[in-house]
Short mmCIF file of C-alpha atoms in Angstrom, two decimals:
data_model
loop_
_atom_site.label_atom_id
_atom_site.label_comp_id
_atom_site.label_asym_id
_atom_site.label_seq_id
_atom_site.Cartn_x
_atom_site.Cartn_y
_atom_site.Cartn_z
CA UNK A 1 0.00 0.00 0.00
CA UNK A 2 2.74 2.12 0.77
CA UNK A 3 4.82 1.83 -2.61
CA UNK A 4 1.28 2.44 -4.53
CA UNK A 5 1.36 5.70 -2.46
CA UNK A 6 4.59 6.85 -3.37
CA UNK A 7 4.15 5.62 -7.00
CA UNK A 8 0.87 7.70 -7.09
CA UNK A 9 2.80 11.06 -5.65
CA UNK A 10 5.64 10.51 -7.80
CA UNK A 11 3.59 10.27 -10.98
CA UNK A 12 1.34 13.47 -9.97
CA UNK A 13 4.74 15.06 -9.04
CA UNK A 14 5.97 14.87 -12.47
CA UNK A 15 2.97 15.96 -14.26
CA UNK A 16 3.51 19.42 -15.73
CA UNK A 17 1.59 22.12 -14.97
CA UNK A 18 -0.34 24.36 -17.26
CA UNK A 19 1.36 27.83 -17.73
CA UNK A 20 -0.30 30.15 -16.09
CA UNK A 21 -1.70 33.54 -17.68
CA UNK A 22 0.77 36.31 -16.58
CA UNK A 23 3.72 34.39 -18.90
CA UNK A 24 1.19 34.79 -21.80
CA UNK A 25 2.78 36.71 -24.67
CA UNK A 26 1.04 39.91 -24.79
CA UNK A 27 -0.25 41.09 -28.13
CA UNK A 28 -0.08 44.58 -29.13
CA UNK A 29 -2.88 45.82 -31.93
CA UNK A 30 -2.16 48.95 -34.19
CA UNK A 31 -4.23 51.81 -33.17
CA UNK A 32 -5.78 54.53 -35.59
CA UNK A 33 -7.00 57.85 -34.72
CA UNK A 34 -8.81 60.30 -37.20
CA UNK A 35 -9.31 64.14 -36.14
CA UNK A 36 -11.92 66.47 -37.49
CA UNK A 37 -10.49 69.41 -36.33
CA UNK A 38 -7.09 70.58 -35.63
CA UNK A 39 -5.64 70.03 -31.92
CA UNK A 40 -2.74 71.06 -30.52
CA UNK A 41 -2.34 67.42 -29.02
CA UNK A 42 -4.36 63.91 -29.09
CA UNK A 43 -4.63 60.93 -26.28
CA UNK A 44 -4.62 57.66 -27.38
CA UNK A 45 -5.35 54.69 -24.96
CA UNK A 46 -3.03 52.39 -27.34
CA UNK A 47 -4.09 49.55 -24.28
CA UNK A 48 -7.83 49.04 -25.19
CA UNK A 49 -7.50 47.05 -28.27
CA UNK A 50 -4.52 45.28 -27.34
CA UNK A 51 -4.76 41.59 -25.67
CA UNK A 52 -2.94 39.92 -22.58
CA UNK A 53 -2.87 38.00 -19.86
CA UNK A 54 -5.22 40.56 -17.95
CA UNK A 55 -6.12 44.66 -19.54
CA UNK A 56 -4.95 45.69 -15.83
CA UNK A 57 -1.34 43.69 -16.34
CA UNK A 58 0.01 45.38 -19.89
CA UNK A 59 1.63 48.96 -19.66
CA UNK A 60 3.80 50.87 -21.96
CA UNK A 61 7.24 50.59 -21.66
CA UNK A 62 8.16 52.86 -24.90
CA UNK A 63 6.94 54.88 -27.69
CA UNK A 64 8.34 57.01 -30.90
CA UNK A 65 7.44 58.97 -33.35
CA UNK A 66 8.54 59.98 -36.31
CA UNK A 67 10.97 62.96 -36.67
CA UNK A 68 9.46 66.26 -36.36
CA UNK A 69 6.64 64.56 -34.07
CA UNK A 70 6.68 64.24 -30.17
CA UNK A 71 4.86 61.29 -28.27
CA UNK A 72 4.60 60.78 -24.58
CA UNK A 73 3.99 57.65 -22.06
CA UNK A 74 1.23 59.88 -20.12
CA UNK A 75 -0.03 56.72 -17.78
CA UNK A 76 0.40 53.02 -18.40
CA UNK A 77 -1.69 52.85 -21.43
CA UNK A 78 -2.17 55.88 -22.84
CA UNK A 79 0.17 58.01 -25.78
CA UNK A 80 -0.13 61.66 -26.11
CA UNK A 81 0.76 62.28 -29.54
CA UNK A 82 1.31 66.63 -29.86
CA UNK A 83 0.80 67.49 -33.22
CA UNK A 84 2.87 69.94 -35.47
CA UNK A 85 0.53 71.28 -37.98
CA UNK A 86 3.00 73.13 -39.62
CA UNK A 87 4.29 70.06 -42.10
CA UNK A 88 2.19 66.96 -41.65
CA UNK A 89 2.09 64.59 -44.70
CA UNK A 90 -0.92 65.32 -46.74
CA UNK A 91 -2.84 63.25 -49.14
CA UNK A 92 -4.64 65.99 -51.52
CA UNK A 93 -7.72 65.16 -52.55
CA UNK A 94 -10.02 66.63 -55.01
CA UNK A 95 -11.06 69.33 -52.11
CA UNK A 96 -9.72 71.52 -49.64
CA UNK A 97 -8.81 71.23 -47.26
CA UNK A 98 -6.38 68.52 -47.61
CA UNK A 99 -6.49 65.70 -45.38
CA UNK A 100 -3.92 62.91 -44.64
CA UNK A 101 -1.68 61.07 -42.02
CA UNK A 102 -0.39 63.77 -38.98
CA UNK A 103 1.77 61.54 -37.52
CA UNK A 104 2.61 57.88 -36.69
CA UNK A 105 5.10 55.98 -34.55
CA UNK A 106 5.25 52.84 -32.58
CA UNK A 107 5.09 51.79 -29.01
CA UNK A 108 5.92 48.84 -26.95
CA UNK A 109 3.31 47.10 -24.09
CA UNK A 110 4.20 44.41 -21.72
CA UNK A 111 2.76 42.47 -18.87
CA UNK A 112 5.93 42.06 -17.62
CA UNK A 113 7.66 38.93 -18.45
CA UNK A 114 7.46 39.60 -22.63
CA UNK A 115 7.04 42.80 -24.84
CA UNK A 116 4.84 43.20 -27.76
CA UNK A 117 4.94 46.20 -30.07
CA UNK A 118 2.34 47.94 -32.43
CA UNK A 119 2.05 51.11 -34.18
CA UNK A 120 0.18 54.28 -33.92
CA UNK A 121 -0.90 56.44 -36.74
CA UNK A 122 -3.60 59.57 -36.59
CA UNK A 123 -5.00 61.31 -39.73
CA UNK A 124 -6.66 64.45 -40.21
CA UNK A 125 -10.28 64.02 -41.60
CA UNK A 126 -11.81 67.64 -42.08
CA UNK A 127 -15.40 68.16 -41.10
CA UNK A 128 -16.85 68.83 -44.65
CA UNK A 129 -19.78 70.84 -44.75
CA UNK A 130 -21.85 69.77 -47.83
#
């Protein structure tokens, strides 16, 4: 009865265990942001589309932007991208005014134990009157 015992323990001893969910990879999602007016600055929570082990265990580590942009960590999951109107690449369409990306960059989330990285991209879609 014994060595049954201790053949039992030794078997559920070896077993592995399932991984749990904070060594997950996380999985950062590209974000898009369109503007209808002209702002000095945007937020973007670059978090809420992007999956883990948990929403309340990914934060931002890093972010760019292109040159001639600035982007800022301003809590764990949100970017503040400020904007510099002056020369943003434009897309001209048949109208004015022209509309077209502002600025883009990237940033990196983790949950800790791995880092996942996506990018960030807003465009400037005038309010048209018709």
């Amino acid at each position: 009865m014994n060595t049954l015992l201790m053949v039992v323990v030794l078997v559920v001893s070896l077993i592995p265990l399932p991984a749990r969910e904070r060594y997950h990879v996380p999985i950062a999602r590209a974000d898009d942001r369109a503007l209808a007016y002209q702002l000095p600055y945007v937020d973007i929570d670059v978090a809420e589309n992007d999956f883990g082990p948990g929403r309340n265990s990914l934060h931002l580590v890093a972010v760019t932007a292109v040159p001639g942009q600035q982007a800022e960590i301003i809590d764990e999951t949100t970017v503040r991208i400020h904007i510099d109107w002056a020369g943003y690449l434009a897309y001209p369409a048949a109208y004015d005014p022209v509309m077209g990306r502002v600025a883009y960059g990237t940033y990196t989330v983790s949950n800790g134990y791995a880092r996942s990285q996506a990018r960030w991209t807003v465009w400037y879609v005038p309010d048209m009157r018709v």
